[in-house]
Amino acid sequence: KAGVTQTPRYLIKTRGQQVTLSCSPISGHRSVSWYQQTPGQGLQFLFEYFSETQRNKGNFPGRFSGRQFSNSRSEMNVSTLELGDSALYLCASSLNLGANTEAFFGQGTRLTVV
Amino acid sequence: DAKTTQPPSMDCAEGRAANLPCNHSTISGNEYVYWYRQIHSQGPQYIIHGLKNNETNEMASLIITEDRKSSTLILPHATLRDTAVYYCIVRVAPNAGKSTFGDGTTLTVKP
């Protein structure tokens, strides 16, 4: 079956703009988590959604937001982009919120802010 | 959530077993140990996970000590394509998706 799909794969935006990234989880998976990866900070947790509800949130400013739709697809939005937001944004999906459930990652969206 | 500690880098000869250690001394009873790897800024790839028993799949084996304070990922016959950053993390419900990834171990498989 199809894996986790993230779109777009690459994106270039200007400082001050906003951006929306999309994640389609594996069919049947209801949990989606988002991570930001930068060379300096590594992989950092942004937020997690399950059944259209945000279940966990990382330590990121309010400019970072997300949502999940009834079909489990998720989007994350970053407003007022800063140069430091340049990163690889990764989405992971899992069947449910259980700890004994593998999470599968997409290939990520590489965002460059200029 | 329990934090993990891994050596920053390791080398392994092609064809030999690669043994990657991970320390998770503060792990609690309901936390699972997971291993992922990441090749060249692609998305992390799931490898294996376990709670307290040793596990094996087509990719690797996971050995968890009896006290669960450490584990070892074993790639039985490393190939050049196994060169990657390997992450050991712990997951616990209901915050399973909120995993803390450390710096991982950069495994370099050499011919």
PDB file of C-alpha atoms in Angstrom:
ATOM      1  CA  LYS A   1       0.000   0.000   0.000  1.00  0.00           C
ATOM      2  CA  ALA A   2       1.045   3.582  -0.516  1.00  0.00           C
ATOM      3  CA  GLY A   3       3.306   5.172   2.061  1.00  0.00           C
ATOM      4  CA  VAL A   4       3.091   8.574   3.651  1.00  0.00           C
ATOM      5  CA  THR A   5       2.890  11.285   1.016  1.00  0.00           C
ATOM      6  CA  GLN A   6       4.057  14.799   1.621  1.00  0.00           C
ATOM      7  CA  THR A   7       3.536  17.655  -0.772  1.00  0.00           C
ATOM      8  CA  PRO A   8       5.225  19.630  -2.064  1.00  0.00           C
ATOM      9  CA  ARG A   9       8.680  18.067  -1.858  1.00  0.00           C
ATOM     10  CA  TYR A  10      10.490  21.368  -2.241  1.00  0.00           C
ATOM     11  CA  LEU A  11       9.406  24.922  -1.593  1.00  0.00           C
ATOM     12  CA  ILE A  12      11.054  28.318  -1.689  1.00  0.00           C
ATOM     13  CA  LYS A  13       9.363  31.180   0.106  1.00  0.00           C
ATOM     14  CA  THR A  14      10.227  34.740   1.009  1.00  0.00           C
ATOM     15  CA  ARG A  15      10.504  36.051   4.548  1.00  0.00           C
ATOM     16  CA  GLY A  16       7.150  37.207   5.835  1.00  0.00           C
ATOM     17  CA  GLN A  17       5.120  34.920   3.624  1.00  0.00           C
ATOM     18  CA  GLN A  18       3.107  31.989   4.872  1.00  0.00           C
ATOM     19  CA  VAL A  19       3.233  28.376   3.764  1.00  0.00           C
ATOM     20  CA  THR A  20       1.007  25.311   3.961  1.00  0.00           C
ATOM     21  CA  LEU A  21       2.421  21.802   3.832  1.00  0.00           C
ATOM     22  CA  SER A  22       0.337  18.699   3.288  1.00  0.00           C
ATOM     23  CA  CYS A  23       0.617  15.145   4.564  1.00  0.00           C
ATOM     24  CA  SER A  24      -1.439  12.151   3.466  1.00  0.00           C
ATOM     25  CA  PRO A  25      -0.990   9.288   5.919  1.00  0.00           C
ATOM     26  CA  ILE A  26      -0.991   5.606   5.116  1.00  0.00           C
ATOM     27  CA  SER A  27      -4.513   4.388   4.456  1.00  0.00           C
ATOM     28  CA  GLY A  28      -6.182   3.467   7.726  1.00  0.00           C
ATOM     29  CA  HIS A  29      -3.755   5.420   9.880  1.00  0.00           C
ATOM     30  CA  ARG A  30      -5.409   7.962  12.118  1.00  0.00           C
ATOM     31  CA  SER A  31      -2.468   9.564  13.879  1.00  0.00           C
ATOM     32  CA  VAL A  32      -0.221  12.113  12.216  1.00  0.00           C
ATOM     33  CA  SER A  33       2.820  13.777  13.765  1.00  0.00           C
ATOM     34  CA  TRP A  34       4.920  16.589  12.376  1.00  0.00           C
ATOM     35  CA  TYR A  35       8.628  17.197  12.910  1.00  0.00           C
ATOM     36  CA  GLN A  36      11.075  19.889  11.911  1.00  0.00           C
ATOM     37  CA  GLN A  37      14.638  18.888  11.073  1.00  0.00           C
ATOM     38  CA  THR A  38      17.480  21.358  10.863  1.00  0.00           C
ATOM     39  CA  PRO A  39      21.237  20.753  10.908  1.00  0.00           C
ATOM     40  CA  GLY A  40      21.628  22.572  14.194  1.00  0.00           C
ATOM     41  CA  GLN A  41      18.618  21.299  16.138  1.00  0.00           C
ATOM     42  CA  GLY A  42      18.058  17.851  14.704  1.00  0.00           C
ATOM     43  CA  LEU A  43      14.582  16.353  14.606  1.00  0.00           C
ATOM     44  CA  GLN A  44      12.152  18.334  16.739  1.00  0.00           C
ATOM     45  CA  PHE A  45       8.543  17.470  17.425  1.00  0.00           C
ATOM     46  CA  LEU A  46       5.980  20.018  16.268  1.00  0.00           C
ATOM     47  CA  PHE A  47       2.558  18.515  16.939  1.00  0.00           C
ATOM     48  CA  GLU A  48       0.489  15.351  16.789  1.00  0.00           C
ATOM     49  CA  TYR A  49      -3.068  14.885  15.593  1.00  0.00           C
ATOM     50  CA  PHE A  50      -5.513  12.064  16.081  1.00  0.00           C
ATOM     51  CA  SER A  51      -9.140  12.042  14.993  1.00  0.00           C
ATOM     52  CA  GLU A  52      -8.940  15.685  13.957  1.00  0.00           C
ATOM     53  CA  THR A  53      -7.761  16.746  17.425  1.00  0.00           C
ATOM     54  CA  GLN A  54      -4.356  18.023  18.386  1.00  0.00           C
ATOM     55  CA  ARG A  55      -3.069  15.665  21.068  1.00  0.00           C
ATOM     56  CA  ASN A  56       0.414  16.985  21.671  1.00  0.00           C
ATOM     57  CA  LYS A  57       2.332  20.101  20.845  1.00  0.00           C
ATOM     58  CA  GLY A  58       6.047  20.821  20.850  1.00  0.00           C
ATOM     59  CA  ASN A  59       7.832  24.008  21.850  1.00  0.00           C
ATOM     60  CA  PHE A  60       7.296  26.066  18.751  1.00  0.00           C
ATOM     61  CA  PRO A  61       5.844  29.569  18.447  1.00  0.00           C
ATOM     62  CA  GLY A  62       2.228  30.135  17.539  1.00  0.00           C
ATOM     63  CA  ARG A  63       3.230  30.852  13.946  1.00  0.00           C
ATOM     64  CA  PHE A  64       3.292  27.093  13.533  1.00  0.00           C
ATOM     65  CA  SER A  65      -0.134  25.525  13.378  1.00  0.00           C
ATOM     66  CA  GLY A  66      -1.744  22.451  11.982  1.00  0.00           C
ATOM     67  CA  ARG A  67      -4.949  20.620  11.484  1.00  0.00           C
ATOM     68  CA  GLN A  68      -6.261  17.217  10.561  1.00  0.00           C
ATOM     69  CA  PHE A  69      -9.208  16.440   8.368  1.00  0.00           C
ATOM     70  CA  SER A  70     -11.825  13.734   8.692  1.00  0.00           C
ATOM     71  CA  ASN A  71      -9.941  11.579   6.183  1.00  0.00           C
ATOM     72  CA  SER A  72      -6.843  11.837   8.447  1.00  0.00           C
ATOM     73  CA  ARG A  73      -4.942  14.005   5.995  1.00  0.00           C
ATOM     74  CA  SER A  74      -3.092  16.751   7.774  1.00  0.00           C
ATOM     75  CA  GLU A  75      -1.749  20.171   6.967  1.00  0.00           C
ATOM     76  CA  MET A  76       0.657  22.389   8.781  1.00  0.00           C
ATOM     77  CA  ASN A  77       0.908  26.105   8.311  1.00  0.00           C
ATOM     78  CA  VAL A  78       3.711  28.490   9.094  1.00  0.00           C
ATOM     79  CA  SER A  79       2.878  32.164   9.025  1.00  0.00           C
ATOM     80  CA  THR A  80       5.230  35.128   8.825  1.00  0.00           C
ATOM     81  CA  LEU A  81       8.128  32.999   7.704  1.00  0.00           C
ATOM     82  CA  GLU A  82      11.583  33.643   9.108  1.00  0.00           C
ATOM     83  CA  LEU A  83      14.927  32.600   7.680  1.00  0.00           C
ATOM     84  CA  GLY A  84      15.298  30.159  10.577  1.00  0.00           C
ATOM     85  CA  ASP A  85      12.222  28.277   9.438  1.00  0.00           C
ATOM     86  CA  SER A  86      14.254  26.815   6.585  1.00  0.00           C
ATOM     87  CA  ALA A  87      14.200  23.100   7.309  1.00  0.00           C
ATOM     88  CA  LEU A  88      13.047  19.663   6.301  1.00  0.00           C
ATOM     89  CA  TYR A  89       9.501  19.163   7.571  1.00  0.00           C
ATOM     90  CA  LEU A  90       8.601  15.556   8.161  1.00  0.00           C
ATOM     91  CA  CYS A  91       5.277  13.929   8.722  1.00  0.00           C
ATOM     92  CA  ALA A  92       4.811  10.528  10.349  1.00  0.00           C
ATOM     93  CA  SER A  93       1.669   8.456  10.433  1.00  0.00           C
ATOM     94  CA  SER A  94       0.668   5.596  12.689  1.00  0.00           C
ATOM     95  CA  LEU A  95      -2.380   3.468  13.126  1.00  0.00           C
ATOM     96  CA  ASN A  96      -3.314   4.902  16.493  1.00  0.00           C
ATOM     97  CA  LEU A  97      -1.831   6.537  19.568  1.00  0.00           C
ATOM     98  CA  GLY A  98      -0.542   3.302  21.045  1.00  0.00           C
ATOM     99  CA  ALA A  99       3.132   2.946  21.868  1.00  0.00           C
ATOM    100  CA  ASN A 100       3.280  -0.497  20.256  1.00  0.00           C
ATOM    101  CA  THR A 101       2.491   0.981  16.871  1.00  0.00           C
ATOM    102  CA  GLU A 102       5.121   1.830  14.319  1.00  0.00           C
ATOM    103  CA  ALA A 103       5.232   5.340  12.923  1.00  0.00           C
ATOM    104  CA  PHE A 104       6.114   5.684   9.261  1.00  0.00           C
ATOM    105  CA  PHE A 105       7.662   8.847   7.897  1.00  0.00           C
ATOM    106  CA  GLY A 106       7.163  10.593   4.597  1.00  0.00           C
ATOM    107  CA  GLN A 107      10.030  11.907   2.498  1.00  0.00           C
ATOM    108  CA  GLY A 108       9.520  15.379   3.837  1.00  0.00           C
ATOM    109  CA  THR A 109       9.074  18.852   2.444  1.00  0.00           C
ATOM    110  CA  ARG A 110      12.240  20.901   2.185  1.00  0.00           C
ATOM    111  CA  LEU A 111      11.367  24.515   2.840  1.00  0.00           C
ATOM    112  CA  THR A 112      13.823  27.260   2.031  1.00  0.00           C
ATOM    113  CA  VAL A 113      13.071  30.773   3.226  1.00  0.00           C
ATOM    114  CA  VAL A 114      14.971  33.550   1.452  1.00  0.00           C
TER     115      VAL A 114
ATOM    116  CA  ASP B   1       9.672  10.593  28.409  1.00  0.00           C
ATOM    117  CA  ALA B   2      12.873   8.599  28.710  1.00  0.00           C
ATOM    118  CA  LYS B   3      15.828  10.044  26.886  1.00  0.00           C
ATOM    119  CA  THR B   4      18.334   7.999  24.947  1.00  0.00           C
ATOM    120  CA  THR B   5      22.096   8.186  24.567  1.00  0.00           C
ATOM    121  CA  GLN B   6      23.962   6.873  21.552  1.00  0.00           C
ATOM    122  CA  PRO B   7      27.580   7.082  20.402  1.00  0.00           C
ATOM    123  CA  PRO B   8      27.938   9.796  17.758  1.00  0.00           C
ATOM    124  CA  SER B   9      29.616   7.586  15.178  1.00  0.00           C
ATOM    125  CA  MET B  10      30.652   4.025  14.408  1.00  0.00           C
ATOM    126  CA  ASP B  11      32.373   2.236  11.559  1.00  0.00           C
ATOM    127  CA  CYS B  12      31.696  -1.257  10.320  1.00  0.00           C
ATOM    128  CA  ALA B  13      33.275  -3.395   7.621  1.00  0.00           C
ATOM    129  CA  GLU B  14      31.015  -4.481   4.806  1.00  0.00           C
ATOM    130  CA  GLY B  15      29.651  -7.974   5.396  1.00  0.00           C
ATOM    131  CA  ARG B  16      30.264  -7.843   9.130  1.00  0.00           C
ATOM    132  CA  ALA B  17      27.652  -7.390  11.820  1.00  0.00           C
ATOM    133  CA  ALA B  18      27.022  -3.846  12.979  1.00  0.00           C
ATOM    134  CA  ASN B  19      26.130  -3.542  16.639  1.00  0.00           C
ATOM    135  CA  LEU B  20      24.688  -0.167  17.587  1.00  0.00           C
ATOM    136  CA  PRO B  21      24.213   0.492  21.304  1.00  0.00           C
ATOM    137  CA  CYS B  22      21.657   2.727  22.968  1.00  0.00           C
ATOM    138  CA  ASN B  23      21.314   3.711  26.580  1.00  0.00           C
ATOM    139  CA  HIS B  24      17.867   4.471  27.978  1.00  0.00           C
ATOM    140  CA  SER B  25      18.468   4.180  31.693  1.00  0.00           C
ATOM    141  CA  THR B  26      15.361   6.174  32.675  1.00  0.00           C
ATOM    142  CA  ILE B  27      12.952   4.112  30.614  1.00  0.00           C
ATOM    143  CA  SER B  28       9.682   3.270  32.294  1.00  0.00           C
ATOM    144  CA  GLY B  29       7.819  -0.002  32.153  1.00  0.00           C
ATOM    145  CA  ASN B  30       5.377   0.984  29.442  1.00  0.00           C
ATOM    146  CA  GLU B  31       7.853   2.618  27.067  1.00  0.00           C
ATOM    147  CA  TYR B  32       8.810   0.855  23.881  1.00  0.00           C
ATOM    148  CA  VAL B  33      12.237   1.110  22.292  1.00  0.00           C
ATOM    149  CA  TYR B  34      12.217   1.981  18.598  1.00  0.00           C
ATOM    150  CA  TRP B  35      14.958   2.185  16.039  1.00  0.00           C
ATOM    151  CA  TYR B  36      14.874   4.292  12.907  1.00  0.00           C
ATOM    152  CA  ARG B  37      17.481   5.219  10.365  1.00  0.00           C
ATOM    153  CA  GLN B  38      17.808   8.177   8.072  1.00  0.00           C
ATOM    154  CA  ILE B  39      19.733   8.213   4.851  1.00  0.00           C
ATOM    155  CA  HIS B  40      20.753  11.505   3.281  1.00  0.00           C
ATOM    156  CA  SER B  41      17.945  13.711   4.610  1.00  0.00           C
ATOM    157  CA  GLN B  42      15.232  11.339   3.454  1.00  0.00           C
ATOM    158  CA  GLY B  43      12.464  10.584   5.915  1.00  0.00           C
ATOM    159  CA  PRO B  44      13.477   8.295   8.779  1.00  0.00           C
ATOM    160  CA  GLN B  45      12.858   4.643   8.036  1.00  0.00           C
ATOM    161  CA  TYR B  46      11.367   2.367  10.685  1.00  0.00           C
ATOM    162  CA  ILE B  47      13.613  -0.599  11.509  1.00  0.00           C
ATOM    163  CA  ILE B  48      12.354  -2.455  14.556  1.00  0.00           C
ATOM    164  CA  HIS B  49      10.888  -2.005  18.011  1.00  0.00           C
ATOM    165  CA  GLY B  50      10.420  -3.920  21.241  1.00  0.00           C
ATOM    166  CA  LEU B  51       9.312  -3.714  24.857  1.00  0.00           C
ATOM    167  CA  LYS B  52      11.392  -6.240  26.762  1.00  0.00           C
ATOM    168  CA  ASN B  53      11.876  -9.296  24.599  1.00  0.00           C
ATOM    169  CA  ASN B  54      14.452  -9.563  21.875  1.00  0.00           C
ATOM    170  CA  GLU B  55      13.000  -8.987  18.442  1.00  0.00           C
ATOM    171  CA  THR B  56      14.075  -9.900  14.939  1.00  0.00           C
ATOM    172  CA  ASN B  57      12.760  -8.978  11.543  1.00  0.00           C
ATOM    173  CA  GLU B  58      14.082  -9.040   8.000  1.00  0.00           C
ATOM    174  CA  MET B  59      16.159  -5.935   8.579  1.00  0.00           C
ATOM    175  CA  ALA B  60      17.679  -6.325  12.009  1.00  0.00           C
ATOM    176  CA  SER B  61      17.637  -7.757  15.506  1.00  0.00           C
ATOM    177  CA  LEU B  62      16.963  -5.840  18.689  1.00  0.00           C
ATOM    178  CA  ILE B  63      18.477  -6.986  21.943  1.00  0.00           C
ATOM    179  CA  ILE B  64      17.087  -5.353  25.088  1.00  0.00           C
ATOM    180  CA  THR B  65      18.833  -5.951  28.403  1.00  0.00           C
ATOM    181  CA  GLU B  66      16.851  -7.562  31.180  1.00  0.00           C
ATOM    182  CA  ASP B  67      16.716  -4.332  33.174  1.00  0.00           C
ATOM    183  CA  ARG B  68      15.667  -2.524  29.955  1.00  0.00           C
ATOM    184  CA  LYS B  69      18.192   0.225  30.540  1.00  0.00           C
ATOM    185  CA  SER B  70      19.978  -0.366  27.268  1.00  0.00           C
ATOM    186  CA  SER B  71      19.538  -2.025  23.931  1.00  0.00           C
ATOM    187  CA  THR B  72      21.558  -3.009  20.882  1.00  0.00           C
ATOM    188  CA  LEU B  73      20.497  -2.919  17.273  1.00  0.00           C
ATOM    189  CA  ILE B  74      22.215  -5.594  15.207  1.00  0.00           C
ATOM    190  CA  LEU B  75      22.499  -5.436  11.446  1.00  0.00           C
ATOM    191  CA  PRO B  76      23.748  -8.960  10.768  1.00  0.00           C
ATOM    192  CA  HIS B  77      25.515  -8.382   7.459  1.00  0.00           C
ATOM    193  CA  ALA B  78      26.085  -4.697   6.906  1.00  0.00           C
ATOM    194  CA  THR B  79      26.202  -3.382   3.343  1.00  0.00           C
ATOM    195  CA  LEU B  80      27.280  -0.008   2.004  1.00  0.00           C
ATOM    196  CA  ARG B  81      23.608   0.932   1.747  1.00  0.00           C
ATOM    197  CA  ASP B  82      23.299   0.628   5.515  1.00  0.00           C
ATOM    198  CA  THR B  83      25.400   3.768   5.917  1.00  0.00           C
ATOM    199  CA  ALA B  84      23.011   6.147   7.668  1.00  0.00           C
ATOM    200  CA  VAL B  85      22.174   7.911  10.897  1.00  0.00           C
ATOM    201  CA  TYR B  86      20.522   5.499  13.310  1.00  0.00           C
ATOM    202  CA  TYR B  87      18.142   6.815  15.929  1.00  0.00           C
ATOM    203  CA  CYS B  88      17.056   5.043  19.074  1.00  0.00           C
ATOM    204  CA  ILE B  89      13.916   6.512  20.641  1.00  0.00           C
ATOM    205  CA  VAL B  90      11.315   5.536  23.188  1.00  0.00           C
ATOM    206  CA  ARG B  91       7.580   5.771  22.699  1.00  0.00           C
ATOM    207  CA  VAL B  92       4.834   5.680  25.291  1.00  0.00           C
ATOM    208  CA  ALA B  93       1.108   6.059  24.875  1.00  0.00           C
ATOM    209  CA  PRO B  94      -0.676   8.400  24.663  1.00  0.00           C
ATOM    210  CA  ASN B  95       2.273  10.584  23.679  1.00  0.00           C
ATOM    211  CA  ALA B  96       3.737   8.045  21.282  1.00  0.00           C
ATOM    212  CA  GLY B  97       3.869  10.512  18.428  1.00  0.00           C
ATOM    213  CA  LYS B  98       5.810  13.009  20.505  1.00  0.00           C
ATOM    214  CA  SER B  99       9.105  11.211  20.207  1.00  0.00           C
ATOM    215  CA  THR B 100      12.390  12.791  21.177  1.00  0.00           C
ATOM    216  CA  PHE B 101      15.077  12.122  18.627  1.00  0.00           C
ATOM    217  CA  GLY B 102      18.616  12.649  19.848  1.00  0.00           C
ATOM    218  CA  ASP B 103      21.602  13.067  17.588  1.00  0.00           C
ATOM    219  CA  GLY B 104      21.698   9.381  16.682  1.00  0.00           C
ATOM    220  CA  THR B 105      24.680   7.315  15.604  1.00  0.00           C
ATOM    221  CA  THR B 106      26.224   7.854  12.202  1.00  0.00           C
ATOM    222  CA  LEU B 107      27.107   4.380  10.971  1.00  0.00           C
ATOM    223  CA  THR B 108      29.600   4.234   8.156  1.00  0.00           C
ATOM    224  CA  VAL B 109      29.954   0.895   6.437  1.00  0.00           C
ATOM    225  CA  LYS B 110      33.307   0.597   4.715  1.00  0.00           C
ATOM    226  CA  PRO B 111      34.265  -1.743   1.882  1.00  0.00           C
TER     227      PRO B 111
END
